[in-house]
């Protein structure tokens, strides 16, 4: 092994030999995983996995039963496959006088762009040591530090404000499921249990749009009726307008009741 230089472990401060063309290495002294790119030394962190396959599936089912998903998706979806892996992400923390901000960028390609919205709870990062984990569950990063940094610059972040950059491995269960002949994918983040998906069998919006339009028409009609009644009983224009406003209130309430009931049944049906 040809040794170019020494690098300092960001965790224990020990000097390690820097091998040529090695981007990933383990500190020979404390076992921390280290990433090096053009002399930039980065620590690998890992986020604790708090879910097993069953509890992760439970979260997915609750998400499927939610208001944005098609009715009975939780009962009708057929899970065909579940994969568990640690997904690598570049983690940048910027600091200025007033605030701290965290930016995340996938360190490998993914079809689920929602993954960028993930929140990493403070204090959940643990130094990654290979011997404590099943290394085959870790996806190897292929987006290098340089590309992640230029992405950061493109999103308008001043490189000088970056106070910390790390590589973070986040545990996920990836579920594949079938619904009405179509295959879908959803991720359950195994630290918080949050569900991430780009596409899912969604509720049809058309009945709600029709309902919204009908609601406006009904209330407009009620307003016109109120003023007509107002002018029927009051000769004075001002008094007629005031009584029109007052008649509107009970009429609105009467109109709202069937609309709410109809909306409830539409929401249950679709
Ligand atoms: Zn070390």
Short mmCIF file of C-alpha atoms and ligand atoms in Angstrom, two decimals:
data_model
loop_
_atom_site.label_atom_id
_atom_site.label_comp_id
_atom_site.label_asym_id
_atom_site.label_seq_id
_atom_site.Cartn_x
_atom_site.Cartn_y
_atom_site.Cartn_z
CA UNK A 1 0.00 0.00 0.00
CA UNK A 2 1.43 3.29 -1.11
CA UNK A 3 0.95 5.94 1.51
CA UNK A 4 0.43 9.50 0.40
CA UNK A 5 -0.13 11.33 3.58
CA UNK A 6 -1.47 11.18 7.07
CA UNK A 7 -5.01 12.08 7.92
CA UNK A 8 -6.40 12.92 11.30
CA UNK A 9 -9.47 10.99 12.47
CA UNK A 10 -12.22 13.58 13.15
CA UNK A 11 -13.44 11.46 16.06
CA UNK A 12 -10.37 10.49 18.09
CA UNK A 13 -7.69 12.70 16.56
CA UNK A 14 -5.37 9.79 15.79
CA UNK A 15 -3.12 10.01 12.73
CA UNK A 16 -3.97 7.43 10.06
CA UNK A 17 -2.06 6.59 6.90
CA UNK A 18 -3.93 7.83 3.85
CA UNK A 19 -3.91 5.16 1.16
CA UNK A 20 -4.00 6.14 -2.53
CA UNK A 21 -7.41 6.00 -4.23
CA UNK A 22 -9.25 5.02 -1.11
CA UNK A 23 -12.28 7.12 -0.41
CA UNK A 24 -13.53 5.12 2.51
CA UNK A 25 -11.48 3.89 5.39
CA UNK A 26 -11.76 2.98 9.01
CA UNK A 27 -9.73 4.70 11.73
CA UNK A 28 -7.15 2.16 12.85
CA UNK A 29 -7.41 3.45 16.42
CA UNK A 30 -11.10 4.01 17.23
CA UNK A 31 -12.85 2.16 14.39
CA UNK A 32 -14.81 5.18 13.12
CA UNK A 33 -15.59 5.10 9.41
CA UNK A 34 -13.97 8.00 7.58
CA UNK A 35 -14.52 9.37 4.10
CA UNK A 36 -11.80 11.31 2.30
CA UNK A 37 -12.14 13.33 -0.87
CA UNK A 38 -9.35 15.69 -1.97
CA UNK A 39 -8.11 15.84 1.59
CA UNK A 40 -11.57 16.61 2.91
CA UNK A 41 -12.11 14.28 5.84
CA UNK A 42 -15.67 13.44 6.77
CA UNK A 43 -17.05 11.20 9.48
CA UNK A 44 -19.75 8.64 8.78
CA UNK A 45 -22.71 8.78 11.08
CA UNK A 46 -25.54 6.34 11.45
CA UNK A 47 -29.06 6.87 12.69
CA UNK A 48 -30.46 4.29 15.06
CA UNK A 49 -33.05 1.87 13.71
CA UNK A 50 -36.08 1.76 16.01
CA UNK A 51 -38.43 -0.34 13.88
CA UNK A 52 -38.57 -3.95 12.82
CA UNK A 53 -40.35 -5.22 9.71
CA UNK A 54 -43.68 -5.68 11.52
CA UNK A 55 -43.80 -2.29 13.26
CA UNK A 56 -42.66 -0.57 10.04
CA UNK A 57 -45.46 -2.33 8.16
CA UNK A 58 -47.88 -1.14 10.86
CA UNK A 59 -46.86 2.47 10.13
CA UNK A 60 -47.25 1.92 6.40
CA UNK A 61 -50.78 0.53 6.94
CA UNK A 62 -51.77 3.52 9.07
CA UNK A 63 -50.44 5.84 6.38
CA UNK A 64 -52.42 3.87 3.75
CA UNK A 65 -55.58 4.33 5.82
CA UNK A 66 -55.02 8.10 5.86
CA UNK A 67 -57.13 10.82 4.28
CA UNK A 68 -55.09 11.33 1.12
CA UNK A 69 -55.08 7.69 0.08
CA UNK A 70 -57.81 5.86 -1.78
CA UNK A 71 -60.40 4.14 0.43
CA UNK A 72 -59.42 0.72 1.84
CA UNK A 73 -55.88 0.93 0.44
CA UNK A 74 -54.62 -0.50 3.74
CA UNK A 75 -56.81 -3.58 3.25
CA UNK A 76 -56.48 -4.02 -0.52
CA UNK A 77 -52.77 -3.29 -1.08
CA UNK A 78 -50.69 -6.43 -1.41
CA UNK A 79 -47.15 -6.10 -0.17
CA UNK A 80 -44.91 -8.04 -2.52
CA UNK A 81 -41.46 -7.23 -1.15
CA UNK A 82 -39.70 -5.50 1.73
CA UNK A 83 -36.05 -4.45 1.71
CA UNK A 84 -34.12 -3.03 4.60
CA UNK A 85 -31.12 -0.81 4.03
CA UNK A 86 -29.17 2.16 5.29
CA UNK A 87 -29.41 4.96 2.76
CA UNK A 88 -26.42 7.35 2.54
CA UNK A 89 -26.98 11.09 2.59
CA UNK A 90 -24.68 14.07 2.61
CA UNK A 91 -25.38 16.22 5.61
CA UNK A 92 -24.37 19.87 5.65
CA UNK A 93 -24.83 22.17 8.59
CA UNK A 94 -24.54 25.88 7.91
CA UNK A 95 -24.07 28.44 10.61
CA UNK A 96 -24.31 32.18 10.60
CA UNK A 97 -24.70 34.71 13.39
CA UNK A 98 -28.39 34.02 13.88
CA UNK A 99 -29.21 30.50 12.75
CA UNK A 100 -28.20 26.96 11.98
CA UNK A 101 -29.56 25.10 8.97
CA UNK A 102 -29.27 21.53 7.79
CA UNK A 103 -29.15 20.51 4.13
CA UNK A 104 -29.42 16.94 2.95
CA UNK A 105 -28.56 15.47 -0.40
CA UNK A 106 -28.83 11.78 -1.36
CA UNK A 107 -25.35 10.26 -1.71
CA UNK A 108 -26.69 7.74 -4.20
CA UNK A 109 -29.47 7.87 -6.77
CA UNK A 110 -33.04 7.24 -5.67
CA UNK A 111 -36.41 7.26 -7.41
CA UNK A 112 -38.06 8.61 -4.27
CA UNK A 113 -37.29 12.34 -4.25
CA UNK A 114 -39.43 12.78 -1.12
CA UNK A 115 -36.45 11.39 0.74
CA UNK A 116 -34.85 14.86 0.63
CA UNK A 117 -37.56 16.15 2.95
CA UNK A 118 -36.42 13.88 5.74
CA UNK A 119 -35.78 15.43 9.15
CA UNK A 120 -32.85 14.23 11.18
CA UNK A 121 -33.59 14.70 14.85
CA UNK A 122 -30.77 16.46 16.70
CA UNK A 123 -28.72 14.12 18.84
CA UNK A 124 -29.66 11.04 16.83
CA UNK A 125 -26.36 10.82 14.95
CA UNK A 126 -24.03 8.07 16.13
CA UNK A 127 -20.51 7.56 14.85
CA UNK A 128 -20.56 4.66 12.41
CA UNK A 129 -18.29 1.78 13.29
CA UNK A 130 -18.33 -1.09 10.87
CA UNK A 131 -17.98 -3.79 13.48
CA UNK A 132 -21.29 -2.81 15.14
CA UNK A 133 -23.35 -3.28 11.97
CA UNK A 134 -24.12 -5.69 9.18
CA UNK A 135 -22.19 -3.92 6.46
CA UNK A 136 -24.19 -5.59 3.66
CA UNK A 137 -27.20 -3.48 4.73
CA UNK A 138 -25.37 -0.25 3.84
CA UNK A 139 -25.76 1.21 0.37
CA UNK A 140 -22.38 2.40 -0.87
CA UNK A 141 -22.44 6.14 -1.69
CA UNK A 142 -21.68 7.00 -5.31
CA UNK A 143 -22.35 10.75 -5.20
CA UNK A 144 -18.98 12.14 -4.15
CA UNK A 145 -18.42 14.98 -1.74
CA UNK A 146 -17.54 17.39 -4.57
CA UNK A 147 -20.83 16.88 -6.40
CA UNK A 148 -22.79 17.21 -3.18
CA UNK A 149 -20.99 20.46 -2.47
CA UNK A 150 -21.67 21.91 -5.91
CA UNK A 151 -25.32 20.97 -5.46
CA UNK A 152 -25.25 22.93 -2.21
CA UNK A 153 -23.73 25.95 -3.95
CA UNK A 154 -26.39 25.68 -6.68
CA UNK A 155 -29.13 25.85 -4.08
CA UNK A 156 -27.73 29.21 -3.00
CA UNK A 157 -25.67 28.26 0.03
CA UNK A 158 -22.42 30.10 0.61
CA UNK A 159 -19.70 27.40 0.98
CA UNK A 160 -18.02 29.48 3.69
CA UNK A 161 -21.10 29.18 5.89
CA UNK A 162 -20.83 25.39 6.02
CA UNK A 163 -19.76 24.53 9.56
CA UNK A 164 -20.08 20.78 9.32
CA UNK A 165 -20.31 18.17 6.60
CA UNK A 166 -20.86 14.50 7.26
CA UNK A 167 -22.04 11.36 5.60
CA UNK A 168 -25.14 10.01 7.33
CA UNK A 169 -26.58 6.52 6.92
CA UNK A 170 -30.33 6.45 7.47
CA UNK A 171 -32.24 3.17 7.97
CA UNK A 172 -35.23 2.50 5.71
CA UNK A 173 -37.68 -0.25 4.95
CA UNK A 174 -38.62 -0.13 1.30
CA UNK A 175 -42.04 -1.64 0.63
CA UNK A 176 -43.27 -2.70 -2.79
CA UNK A 177 -47.01 -3.18 -3.02
CA UNK A 178 -49.62 -3.87 -5.67
CA UNK A 179 -52.95 -2.14 -5.96
CA UNK A 180 -55.36 -2.75 -8.86
CA UNK A 181 -52.61 -4.17 -11.06
CA UNK A 182 -50.17 -1.31 -10.47
CA UNK A 183 -46.95 -1.50 -8.47
CA UNK A 184 -46.09 1.22 -5.95
CA UNK A 185 -43.19 1.91 -3.63
CA UNK A 186 -43.16 3.48 -0.19
CA UNK A 187 -40.34 4.02 2.28
CA UNK A 188 -40.63 3.81 6.02
CA UNK A 189 -37.81 5.66 7.73
CA UNK A 190 -36.86 3.25 10.49
CA UNK A 191 -35.78 5.82 13.06
CA UNK A 192 -38.94 7.97 13.30
CA UNK A 193 -41.33 5.67 11.43
CA UNK A 194 -42.23 8.41 8.91
CA UNK A 195 -43.57 7.22 5.55
CA UNK A 196 -42.18 8.67 2.30
CA UNK A 197 -43.70 8.12 -1.14
CA UNK A 198 -43.85 10.05 -4.40
CA UNK A 199 -46.77 8.24 -5.96
CA UNK A 200 -49.64 6.37 -4.39
CA UNK A 201 -53.24 5.43 -5.21
CA UNK A 202 -54.80 8.79 -4.38
CA UNK A 203 -58.37 9.83 -3.85
CA UNK A 204 -60.09 11.27 -6.86
CA UNK A 205 -60.40 15.05 -6.44
CA UNK A 206 -63.27 15.53 -8.90
CA UNK A 207 -66.14 14.90 -6.42
CA UNK A 208 -64.61 17.44 -4.02
CA UNK A 209 -64.28 20.07 -6.76
CA UNK A 210 -67.91 19.58 -7.79
CA UNK A 211 -68.92 19.80 -4.16
CA UNK A 212 -66.94 23.05 -3.71
CA UNK A 213 -68.59 24.60 -6.77
CA UNK A 214 -72.04 23.51 -5.59
CA UNK A 215 -71.31 24.99 -2.14
CA UNK A 216 -70.50 28.40 -3.61
CA UNK A 217 -73.64 28.32 -5.75
CA UNK A 218 -75.82 27.39 -2.74
CA UNK A 219 -74.43 30.21 -0.56
CA UNK A 220 -74.80 32.74 -3.37
CA UNK A 221 -78.40 31.65 -3.83
CA UNK A 222 -79.01 31.97 -0.07
CA UNK A 223 -77.62 35.56 -0.10
CA UNK A 224 -79.90 36.60 -2.96
CA UNK A 225 -82.93 35.03 -1.20
CA UNK A 226 -82.05 36.85 2.07
CA UNK A 227 -82.00 40.28 0.40
CA UNK A 228 -85.16 39.58 -1.56
CA UNK A 229 -86.91 38.73 1.74
CA UNK A 230 -85.32 41.82 3.34
CA UNK A 231 -86.72 44.12 0.63
CA UNK A 232 -90.11 42.40 0.79
CA UNK A 233 -90.60 43.40 4.44
CA UNK A 234 -88.69 46.70 4.74
CA UNK A 235 -89.33 49.77 2.60
CA UNK A 236 -86.31 51.65 3.92
CA UNK A 237 -83.29 50.51 1.87
CA UNK A 238 -80.87 50.59 4.79
CA UNK A 239 -83.15 48.56 7.05
CA UNK A 240 -83.85 46.14 4.20
CA UNK A 241 -80.10 45.53 3.77
CA UNK A 242 -79.63 45.01 7.52
CA UNK A 243 -82.48 42.53 7.79
CA UNK A 244 -81.17 40.81 4.64
CA UNK A 245 -77.83 40.32 6.43
CA UNK A 246 -79.63 38.95 9.47
CA UNK A 247 -81.75 36.51 7.48
CA UNK A 248 -78.55 35.27 5.79
CA UNK A 249 -77.14 33.82 9.01
CA UNK A 250 -79.80 31.13 9.69
CA UNK A 251 -80.08 30.38 5.97
CA UNK A 252 -76.31 29.79 5.75
CA UNK A 253 -76.48 27.46 8.73
CA UNK A 254 -79.34 25.50 7.15
CA UNK A 255 -77.39 25.25 3.88
CA UNK A 256 -74.17 24.20 5.61
CA UNK A 257 -75.66 21.12 7.30
CA UNK A 258 -76.47 19.09 4.13
CA UNK A 259 -73.19 20.25 2.52
CA UNK A 260 -71.17 18.95 5.47
CA UNK A 261 -73.07 15.65 5.43
CA UNK A 262 -72.52 15.23 1.67
CA UNK A 263 -68.79 16.05 2.04
CA UNK A 264 -68.49 13.46 4.80
CA UNK A 265 -70.03 10.74 2.64
CA UNK A 266 -67.88 11.65 -0.39
CA UNK A 267 -64.77 11.45 1.80
CA UNK A 268 -65.82 8.02 3.06
CA UNK A 269 -66.68 6.66 -0.38
CA UNK A 270 -63.69 7.61 -2.56
ZN1 LIG B 1 -10.28 7.50 15.31
#
